[in-house]
Structures are given as structure tokens and as C-alpha cells.
mmCIF file of C-alpha atoms and ligand atoms in Angstrom:
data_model
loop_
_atom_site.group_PDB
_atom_site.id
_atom_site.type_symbol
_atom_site.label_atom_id
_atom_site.label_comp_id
_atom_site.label_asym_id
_atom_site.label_seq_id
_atom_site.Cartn_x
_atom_site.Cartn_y
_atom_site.Cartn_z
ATOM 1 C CA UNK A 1 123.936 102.887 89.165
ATOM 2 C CA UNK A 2 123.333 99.352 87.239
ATOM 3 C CA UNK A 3 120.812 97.059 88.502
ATOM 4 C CA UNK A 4 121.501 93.041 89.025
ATOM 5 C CA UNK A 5 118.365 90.949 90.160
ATOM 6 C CA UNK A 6 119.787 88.485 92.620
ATOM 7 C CA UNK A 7 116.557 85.310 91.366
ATOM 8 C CA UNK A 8 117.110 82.505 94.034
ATOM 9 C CA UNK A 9 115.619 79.105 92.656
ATOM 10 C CA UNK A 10 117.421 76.273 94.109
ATOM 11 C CA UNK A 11 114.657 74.980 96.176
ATOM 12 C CA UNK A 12 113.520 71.822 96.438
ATOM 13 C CA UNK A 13 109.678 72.895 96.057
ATOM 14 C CA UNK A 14 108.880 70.147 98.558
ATOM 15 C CA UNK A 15 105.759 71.791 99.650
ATOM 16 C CA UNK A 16 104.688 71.807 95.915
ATOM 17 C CA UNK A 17 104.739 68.166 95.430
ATOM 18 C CA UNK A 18 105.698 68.376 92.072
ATOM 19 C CA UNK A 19 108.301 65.563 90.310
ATOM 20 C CA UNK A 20 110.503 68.837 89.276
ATOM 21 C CA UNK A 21 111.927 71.380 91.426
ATOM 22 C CA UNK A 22 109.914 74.460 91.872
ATOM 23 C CA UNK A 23 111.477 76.481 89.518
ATOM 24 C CA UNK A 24 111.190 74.321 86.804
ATOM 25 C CA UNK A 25 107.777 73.301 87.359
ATOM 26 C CA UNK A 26 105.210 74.997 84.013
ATOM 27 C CA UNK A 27 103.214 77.397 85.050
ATOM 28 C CA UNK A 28 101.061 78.682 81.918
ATOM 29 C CA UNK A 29 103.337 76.687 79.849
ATOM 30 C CA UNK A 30 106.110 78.474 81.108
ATOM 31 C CA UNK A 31 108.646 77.464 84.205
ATOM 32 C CA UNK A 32 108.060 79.507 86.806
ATOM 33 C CA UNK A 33 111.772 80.630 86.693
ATOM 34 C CA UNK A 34 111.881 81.611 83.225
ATOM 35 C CA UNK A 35 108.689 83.325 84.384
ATOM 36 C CA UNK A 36 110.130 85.376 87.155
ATOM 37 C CA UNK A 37 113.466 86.403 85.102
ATOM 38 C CA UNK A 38 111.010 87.562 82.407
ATOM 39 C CA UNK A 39 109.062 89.860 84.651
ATOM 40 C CA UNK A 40 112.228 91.754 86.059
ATOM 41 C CA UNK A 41 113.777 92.184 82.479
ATOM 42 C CA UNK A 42 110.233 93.551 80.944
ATOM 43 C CA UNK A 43 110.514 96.142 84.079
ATOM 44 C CA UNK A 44 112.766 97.927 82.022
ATOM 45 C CA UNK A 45 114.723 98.942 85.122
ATOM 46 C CA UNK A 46 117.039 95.886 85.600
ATOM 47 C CA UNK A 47 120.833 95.607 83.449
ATOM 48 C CA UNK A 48 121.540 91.704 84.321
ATOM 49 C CA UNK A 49 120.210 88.704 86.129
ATOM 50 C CA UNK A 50 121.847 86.057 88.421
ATOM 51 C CA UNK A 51 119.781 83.123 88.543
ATOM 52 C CA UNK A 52 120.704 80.271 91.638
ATOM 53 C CA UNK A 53 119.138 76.580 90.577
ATOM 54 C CA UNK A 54 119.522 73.240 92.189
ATOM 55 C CA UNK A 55 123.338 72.218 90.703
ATOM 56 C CA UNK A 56 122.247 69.638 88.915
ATOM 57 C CA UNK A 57 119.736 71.637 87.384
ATOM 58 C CA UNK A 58 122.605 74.468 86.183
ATOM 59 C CA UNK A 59 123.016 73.519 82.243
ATOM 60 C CA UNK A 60 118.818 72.943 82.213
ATOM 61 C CA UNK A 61 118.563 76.449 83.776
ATOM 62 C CA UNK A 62 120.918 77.881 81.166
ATOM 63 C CA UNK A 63 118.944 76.425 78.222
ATOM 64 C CA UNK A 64 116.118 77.380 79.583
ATOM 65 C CA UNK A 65 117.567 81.561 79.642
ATOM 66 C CA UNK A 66 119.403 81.265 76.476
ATOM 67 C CA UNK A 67 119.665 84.896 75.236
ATOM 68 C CA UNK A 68 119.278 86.709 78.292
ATOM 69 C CA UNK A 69 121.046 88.879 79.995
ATOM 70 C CA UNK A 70 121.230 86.232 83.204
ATOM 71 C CA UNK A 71 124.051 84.003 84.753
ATOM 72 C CA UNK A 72 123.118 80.706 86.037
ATOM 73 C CA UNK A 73 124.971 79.596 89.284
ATOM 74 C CA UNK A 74 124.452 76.448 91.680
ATOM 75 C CA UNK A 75 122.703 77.651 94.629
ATOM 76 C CA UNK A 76 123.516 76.163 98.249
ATOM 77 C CA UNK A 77 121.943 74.101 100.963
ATOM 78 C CA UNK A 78 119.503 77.197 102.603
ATOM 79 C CA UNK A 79 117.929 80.571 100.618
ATOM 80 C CA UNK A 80 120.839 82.780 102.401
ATOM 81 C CA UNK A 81 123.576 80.675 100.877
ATOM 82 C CA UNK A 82 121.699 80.252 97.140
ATOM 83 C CA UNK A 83 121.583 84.645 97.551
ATOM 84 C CA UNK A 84 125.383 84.845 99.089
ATOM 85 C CA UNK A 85 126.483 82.450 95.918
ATOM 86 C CA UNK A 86 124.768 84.614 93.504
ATOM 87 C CA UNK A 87 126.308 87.603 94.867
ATOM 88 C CA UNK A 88 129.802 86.389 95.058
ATOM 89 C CA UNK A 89 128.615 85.259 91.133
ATOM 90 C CA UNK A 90 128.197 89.031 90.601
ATOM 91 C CA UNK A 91 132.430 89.900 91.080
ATOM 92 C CA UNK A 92 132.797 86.670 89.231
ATOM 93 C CA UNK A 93 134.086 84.910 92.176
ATOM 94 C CA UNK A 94 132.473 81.501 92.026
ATOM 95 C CA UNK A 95 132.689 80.806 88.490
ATOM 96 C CA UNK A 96 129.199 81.737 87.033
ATOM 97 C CA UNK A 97 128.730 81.411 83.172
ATOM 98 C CA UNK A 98 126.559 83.863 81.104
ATOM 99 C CA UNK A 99 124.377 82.750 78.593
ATOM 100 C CA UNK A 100 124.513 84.051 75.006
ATOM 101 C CA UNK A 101 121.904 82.555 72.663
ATOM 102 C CA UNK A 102 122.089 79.043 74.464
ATOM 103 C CA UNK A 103 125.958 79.152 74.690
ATOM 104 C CA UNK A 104 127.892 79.641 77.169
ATOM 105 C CA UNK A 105 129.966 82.643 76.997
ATOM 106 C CA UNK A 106 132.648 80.799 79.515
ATOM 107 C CA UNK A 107 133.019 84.271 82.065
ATOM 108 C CA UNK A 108 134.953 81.973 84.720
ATOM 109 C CA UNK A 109 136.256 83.087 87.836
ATOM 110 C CA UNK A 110 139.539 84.298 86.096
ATOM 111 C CA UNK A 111 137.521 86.497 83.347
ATOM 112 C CA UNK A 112 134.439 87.746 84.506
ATOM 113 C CA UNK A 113 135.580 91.154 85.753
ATOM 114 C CA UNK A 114 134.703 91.979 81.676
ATOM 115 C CA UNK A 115 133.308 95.058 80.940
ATOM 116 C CA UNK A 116 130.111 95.129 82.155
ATOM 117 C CA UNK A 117 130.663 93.862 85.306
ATOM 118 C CA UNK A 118 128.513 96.267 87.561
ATOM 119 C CA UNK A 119 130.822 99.023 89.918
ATOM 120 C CA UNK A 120 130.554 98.113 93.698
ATOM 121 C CA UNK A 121 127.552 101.204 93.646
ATOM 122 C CA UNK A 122 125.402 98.735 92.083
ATOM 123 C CA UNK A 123 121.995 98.383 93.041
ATOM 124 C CA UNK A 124 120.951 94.217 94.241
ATOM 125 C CA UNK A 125 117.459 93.303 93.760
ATOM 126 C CA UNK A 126 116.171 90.002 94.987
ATOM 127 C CA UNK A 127 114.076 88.135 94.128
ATOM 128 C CA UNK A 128 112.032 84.905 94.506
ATOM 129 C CA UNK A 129 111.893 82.680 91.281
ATOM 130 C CA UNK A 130 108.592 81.506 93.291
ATOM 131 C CA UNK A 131 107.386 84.483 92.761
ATOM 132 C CA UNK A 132 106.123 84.400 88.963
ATOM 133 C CA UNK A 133 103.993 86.649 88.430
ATOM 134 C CA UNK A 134 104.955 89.845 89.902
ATOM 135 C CA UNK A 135 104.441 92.834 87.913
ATOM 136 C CA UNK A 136 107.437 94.610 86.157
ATOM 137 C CA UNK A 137 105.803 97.596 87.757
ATOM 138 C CA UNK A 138 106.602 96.326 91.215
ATOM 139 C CA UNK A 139 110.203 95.870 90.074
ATOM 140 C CA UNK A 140 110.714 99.462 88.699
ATOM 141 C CA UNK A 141 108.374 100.619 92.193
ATOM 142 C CA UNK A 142 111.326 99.057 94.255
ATOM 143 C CA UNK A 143 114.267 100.240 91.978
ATOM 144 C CA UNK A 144 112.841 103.818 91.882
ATOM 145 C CA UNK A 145 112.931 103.847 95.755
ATOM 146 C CA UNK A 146 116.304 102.900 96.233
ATOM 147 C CA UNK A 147 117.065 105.242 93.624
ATOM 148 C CA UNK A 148 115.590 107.987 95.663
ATOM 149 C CA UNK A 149 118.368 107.729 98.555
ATOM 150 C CA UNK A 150 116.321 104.506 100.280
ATOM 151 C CA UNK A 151 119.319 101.796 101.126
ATOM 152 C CA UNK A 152 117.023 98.706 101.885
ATOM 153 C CA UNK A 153 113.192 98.509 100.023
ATOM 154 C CA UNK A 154 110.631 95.751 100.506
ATOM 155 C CA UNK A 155 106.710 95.886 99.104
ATOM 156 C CA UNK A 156 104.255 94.805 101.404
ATOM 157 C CA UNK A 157 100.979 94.390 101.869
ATOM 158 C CA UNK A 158 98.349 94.577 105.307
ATOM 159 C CA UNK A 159 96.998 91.524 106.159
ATOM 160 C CA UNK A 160 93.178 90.697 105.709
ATOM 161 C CA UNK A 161 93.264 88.216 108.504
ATOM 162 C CA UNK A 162 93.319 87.780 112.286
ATOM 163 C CA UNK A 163 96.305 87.154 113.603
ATOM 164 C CA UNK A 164 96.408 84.460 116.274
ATOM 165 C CA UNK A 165 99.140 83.270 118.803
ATOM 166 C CA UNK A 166 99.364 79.722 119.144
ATOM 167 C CA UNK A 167 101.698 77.125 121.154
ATOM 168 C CA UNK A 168 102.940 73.602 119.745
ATOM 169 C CA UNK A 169 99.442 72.601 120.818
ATOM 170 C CA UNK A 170 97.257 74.518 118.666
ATOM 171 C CA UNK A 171 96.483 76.574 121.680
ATOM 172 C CA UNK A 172 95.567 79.961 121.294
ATOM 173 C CA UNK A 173 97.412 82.338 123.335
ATOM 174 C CA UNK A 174 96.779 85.774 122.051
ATOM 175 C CA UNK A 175 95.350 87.929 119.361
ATOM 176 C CA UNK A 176 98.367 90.048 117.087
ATOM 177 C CA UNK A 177 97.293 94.027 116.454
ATOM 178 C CA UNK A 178 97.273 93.311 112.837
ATOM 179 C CA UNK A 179 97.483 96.615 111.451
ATOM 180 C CA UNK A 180 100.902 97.090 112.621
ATOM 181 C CA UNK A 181 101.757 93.735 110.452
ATOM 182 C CA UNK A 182 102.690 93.284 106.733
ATOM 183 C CA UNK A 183 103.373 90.249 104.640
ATOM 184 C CA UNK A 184 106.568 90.932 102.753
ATOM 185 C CA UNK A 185 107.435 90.385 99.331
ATOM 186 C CA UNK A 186 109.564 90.164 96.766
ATOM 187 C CA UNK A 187 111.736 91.941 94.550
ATOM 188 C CA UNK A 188 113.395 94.020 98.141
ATOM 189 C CA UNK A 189 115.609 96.131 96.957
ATOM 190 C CA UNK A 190 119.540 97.042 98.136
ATOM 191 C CA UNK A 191 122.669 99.183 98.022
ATOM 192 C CA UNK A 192 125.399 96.514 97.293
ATOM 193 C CA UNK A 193 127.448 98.014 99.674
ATOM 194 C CA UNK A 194 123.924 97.668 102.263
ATOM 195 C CA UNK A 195 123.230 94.104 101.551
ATOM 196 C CA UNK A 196 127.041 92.792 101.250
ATOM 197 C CA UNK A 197 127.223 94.172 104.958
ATOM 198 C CA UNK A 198 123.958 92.199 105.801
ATOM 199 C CA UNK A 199 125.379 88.645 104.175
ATOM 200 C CA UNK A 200 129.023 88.701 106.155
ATOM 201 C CA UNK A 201 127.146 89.074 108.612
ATOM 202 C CA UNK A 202 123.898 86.581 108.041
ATOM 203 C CA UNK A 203 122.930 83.477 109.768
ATOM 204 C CA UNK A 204 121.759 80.504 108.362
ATOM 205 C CA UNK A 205 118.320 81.019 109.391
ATOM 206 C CA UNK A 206 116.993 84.639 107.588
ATOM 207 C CA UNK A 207 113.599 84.009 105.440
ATOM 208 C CA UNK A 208 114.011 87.557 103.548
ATOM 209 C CA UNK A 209 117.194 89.262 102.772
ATOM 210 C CA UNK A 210 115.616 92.678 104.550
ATOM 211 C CA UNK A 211 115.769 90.316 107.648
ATOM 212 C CA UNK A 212 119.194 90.497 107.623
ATOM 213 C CA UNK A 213 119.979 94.081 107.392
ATOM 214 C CA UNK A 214 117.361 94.343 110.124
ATOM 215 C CA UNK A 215 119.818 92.476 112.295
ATOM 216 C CA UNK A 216 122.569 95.030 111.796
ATOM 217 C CA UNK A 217 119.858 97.601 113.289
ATOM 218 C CA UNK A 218 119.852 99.578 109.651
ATOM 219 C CA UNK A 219 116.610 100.637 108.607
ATOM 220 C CA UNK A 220 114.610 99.128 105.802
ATOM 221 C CA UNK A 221 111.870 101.145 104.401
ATOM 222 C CA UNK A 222 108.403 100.161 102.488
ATOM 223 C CA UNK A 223 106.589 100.609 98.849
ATOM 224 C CA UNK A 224 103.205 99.093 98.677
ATOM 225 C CA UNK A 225 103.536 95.466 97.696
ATOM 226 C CA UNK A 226 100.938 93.672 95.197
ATOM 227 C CA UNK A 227 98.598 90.503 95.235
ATOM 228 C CA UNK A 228 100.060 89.336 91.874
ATOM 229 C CA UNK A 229 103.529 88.929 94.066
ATOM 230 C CA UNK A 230 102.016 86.307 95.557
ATOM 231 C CA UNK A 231 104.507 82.984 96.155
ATOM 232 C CA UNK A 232 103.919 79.903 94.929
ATOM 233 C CA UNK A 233 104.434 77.150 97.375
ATOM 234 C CA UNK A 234 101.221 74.892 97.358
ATOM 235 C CA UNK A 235 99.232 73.276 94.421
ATOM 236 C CA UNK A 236 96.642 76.077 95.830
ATOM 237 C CA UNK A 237 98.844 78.636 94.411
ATOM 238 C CA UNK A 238 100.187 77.057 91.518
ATOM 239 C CA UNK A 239 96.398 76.536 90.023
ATOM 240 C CA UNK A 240 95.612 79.819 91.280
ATOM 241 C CA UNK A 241 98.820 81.258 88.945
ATOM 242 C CA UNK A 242 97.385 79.108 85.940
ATOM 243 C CA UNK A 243 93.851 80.651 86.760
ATOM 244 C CA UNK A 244 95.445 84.196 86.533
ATOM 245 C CA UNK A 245 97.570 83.609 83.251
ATOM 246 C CA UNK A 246 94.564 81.730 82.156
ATOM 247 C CA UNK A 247 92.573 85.183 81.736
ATOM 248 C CA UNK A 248 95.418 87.451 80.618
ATOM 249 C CA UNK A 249 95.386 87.142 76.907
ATOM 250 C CA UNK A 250 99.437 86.215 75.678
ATOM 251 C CA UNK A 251 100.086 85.094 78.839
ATOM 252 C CA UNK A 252 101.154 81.829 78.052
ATOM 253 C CA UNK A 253 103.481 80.411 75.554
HETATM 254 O O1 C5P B 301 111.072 77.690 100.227
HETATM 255 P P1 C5P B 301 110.663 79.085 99.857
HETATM 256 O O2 C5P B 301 109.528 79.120 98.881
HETATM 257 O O3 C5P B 301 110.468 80.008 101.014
HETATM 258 O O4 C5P B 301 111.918 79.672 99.048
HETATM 259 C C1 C5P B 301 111.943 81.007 98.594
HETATM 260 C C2 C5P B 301 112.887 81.088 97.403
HETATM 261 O O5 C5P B 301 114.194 80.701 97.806
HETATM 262 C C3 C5P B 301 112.458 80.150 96.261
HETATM 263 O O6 C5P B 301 112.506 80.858 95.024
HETATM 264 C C4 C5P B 301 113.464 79.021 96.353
HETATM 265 O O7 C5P B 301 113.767 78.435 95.093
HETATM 266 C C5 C5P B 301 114.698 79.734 96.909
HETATM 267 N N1 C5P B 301 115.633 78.822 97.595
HETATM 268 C C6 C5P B 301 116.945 78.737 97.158
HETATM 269 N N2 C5P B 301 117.825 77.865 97.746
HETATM 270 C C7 C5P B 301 117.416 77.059 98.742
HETATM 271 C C8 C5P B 301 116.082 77.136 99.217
HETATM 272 C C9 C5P B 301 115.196 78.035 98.638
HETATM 273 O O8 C5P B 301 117.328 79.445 96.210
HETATM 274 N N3 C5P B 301 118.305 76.184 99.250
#
């Protein structure tokens, strides 16, 4: 079964505050995108990327992945609709272009059932471009369990923290057993067959793509999740990604 990573990067970043979108913004010198398409192709376990970017950001994107294995798509108004675009980008159905060497190989909707577009057995990992710096290991962790007869594979992690209840107010109205709770990451892994299911059937509204195979009552299983997975959202994280590449010699550019 081939792998395709499924990157979704066609947020605004808004929570960043950053003059580019997320995706684009440095991080070691590096864009965080080019970052997180990086880290799933040095897992060794993944055949092909599709990326999903702000659409005005498309031909930028595709510069930026020149001589990958990765097809650059405009992404959509939510995360659900940036993954379902990518997908459909997988058949060749919206048009995607592949990048060769910084040109663009032209696979339009018409052409791109070539020859290495992936059977519908296919294994679908996604993944947040937010997501920089998690380890290939995590990638081939995730691929390995789907692999091993698992349909629908996310890493987690326990939390450290209480877990408090609180209304619009800031009133607390309960405290959350937190050792039945687990902050999800990124790459979850999929059967196509699993996750194409999930997405006809999705709402605008999902945060995770396990989420949604959730809500057709199919069971999603676990693999331990790690700290370098961490998303970046705030300036917090962003210096705290610098601060990690920082002491990681060849990290950078
Ligand atoms: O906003 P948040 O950080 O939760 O987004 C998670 C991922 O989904 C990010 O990598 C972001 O670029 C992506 N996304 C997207 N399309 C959107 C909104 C978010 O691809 N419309």
C-alpha cells in the first residue's frame, strides 16, 4: 500500500500575528511548511505529498517544494475543506500540479491518473503544516500501525494539567478525570477507503480528521504521541520551535 501525506496549510495563522500566513512564516530559517513536508519525506515511510496553501499563496508554495515529491493545491475556507480538496487532489480531480525541480509538471484534472497515482488501498496521512517539527519517527510510528490492520491512528499524549470546566463567565463548574484525556496530534493515520467515508460524510466543524470517523461510530485507535509534535499557533510556540532548532546542530538552513 503507497502512502500520501494529506499537509493542510491554508490557514490564516491569525493567532500567530505574523505579516505571512502560518505556513510560510521562517522558523529556523526555514517555513514551517517546507519544514513539515521535510519531516514526513525523511520518515522514509511516505511515497508523495499533497500540500493545501492559501490560493494565492499556490505558485509561492510550489517554489518553495521544487523537487519534491508534493502537489500544491488551494485549500478552502475551514481545515475539513483544505483536507477534502487535497484528497480529491489525490484522483486528480481538482486540478493539482506536481512539482519537478521548480516546474510544473502540468498533471491537470484530465492527466493526473499517470502512473503513480496511488490504488484506492492507499494509506492517507494527515498532517498539520503547523506542526514542524514532528519527528519522522512519529510518521513511520503511525504508518506502521495502520499497516498492522489499524484503519484510523492518532498519537497522543496525557495531559500534565488539571482539567477545569468553565462557563462563558470564567466560572468553574467542575474538575475533568484527566487521565482518561489525551491531547491529539498529528500525522493520524487512515485507510483511504476509512477516511473518504469520514469526509462525505463531515461537517464543517471537525478540528481533527479522527473526529470525523468518530462520528460514523468506527473506532480510531492510539500510538504514543510526542512533545516535538507540538503546534505552532502563538509567538510562544514559534520562539519555543526556534529555541529547539536552535540546539539541534543542522537544524537550520
Ligand atoms: O488553525 P489551526 O492551527 O488549528 O489549523 C490546523 C492546520 O489546518 C494548520 O496547518 C492550518 O494551516 C490548516 N488549515 C487549513 N485550511 C484552513 C484552516 C486551517 O489548511 N482554512
Amino acid at each position: 500500500m503507497s502512502v500520501v501525506a494529506v499537509v493542510p496549510a491554508a490557514g490564516s495563522g491569525q493567532r500567530l500575528g505574523a505579516a505571512l500566513p502560518k505556513a510560510f512564516v521562517p522558523v529556523g530559517g526555514v517555513p514551517i511548511l517546507v519544514r513539515a513536508v521535510d519531516g514526513l519525506l525523511c520518515s522514509g515511510v511516505v511515497d508523495r505529498v499533497v500540500v493545501a496553501v492559501p490560493a494565492d499563496q499556490v505558485d509561492a508554495a510550489r517554489s518553495l517544494l521544487a523537487g519534491r515529491p508534493v502537489m500544491v493545491v488551494a485549500g478552502g475556507s475551514d481545515r475539513t475543506d483544505s483536507v477534502r480538496n487535497a484528497l480529491h487532489a489525490i484522483d486528480g480531480a481538482s486540478g493539482g500540479e506536481r512539482v519537478h525541480g521548480g516546474e510544473r509538471a502540468g498533471t491537470h484534472a484530465g492527466d493526473a491518473h499517470t502512473d503513480d497515482t496511488p490504488g484506492a488501498d492507499h494509506i492517507v496521512l494527515v498532517h498539520d503544516a503547523a506542526r514542524p517539527l514532528a519527528p519522522p519517527e512519529l510518521t513511520a510510528a503511525v504508518v506502521a500501525a495502520v499497516r498492522s490492520g489499524r484503519h484510523a491512528v492518532v498519537p497522543v499524549l496525557p495531559l500534565a494539567d488539571t482539567v477545569k470546566q468553565v462557563d462563558g463567565a470564567g466560572r468553574v463548574h467542575g474538575t475533568v478525570d484527566r487521565s482518561v484525556l489525551r491531547a491529539v496530534q498529528t500525522p493520524q493515520g487512515f485507510t483511504r477507503a476509512l477516511l473518504d467515508r469520514a469526509y462525505a460524510a463531515a461537517g464543517p466543524t471537525a478540528t481533527d480528521d479522527a473526529g470525523l470517523v468518530e462520528a460514523l461510530g468506527e473506532p480510531v485507535h492510539t500510538v504514543p504521541g510526542h512533545a516535538s509534535a507540538f503546534k505552532v499557533t502563538t509567538p510562544w510556540d514559534l520562539e519555543l520551535a526556534e529555541m529547539l532548532l536552535a540546539r539541534t546542530p543542522g537544524a537550520g538552513t
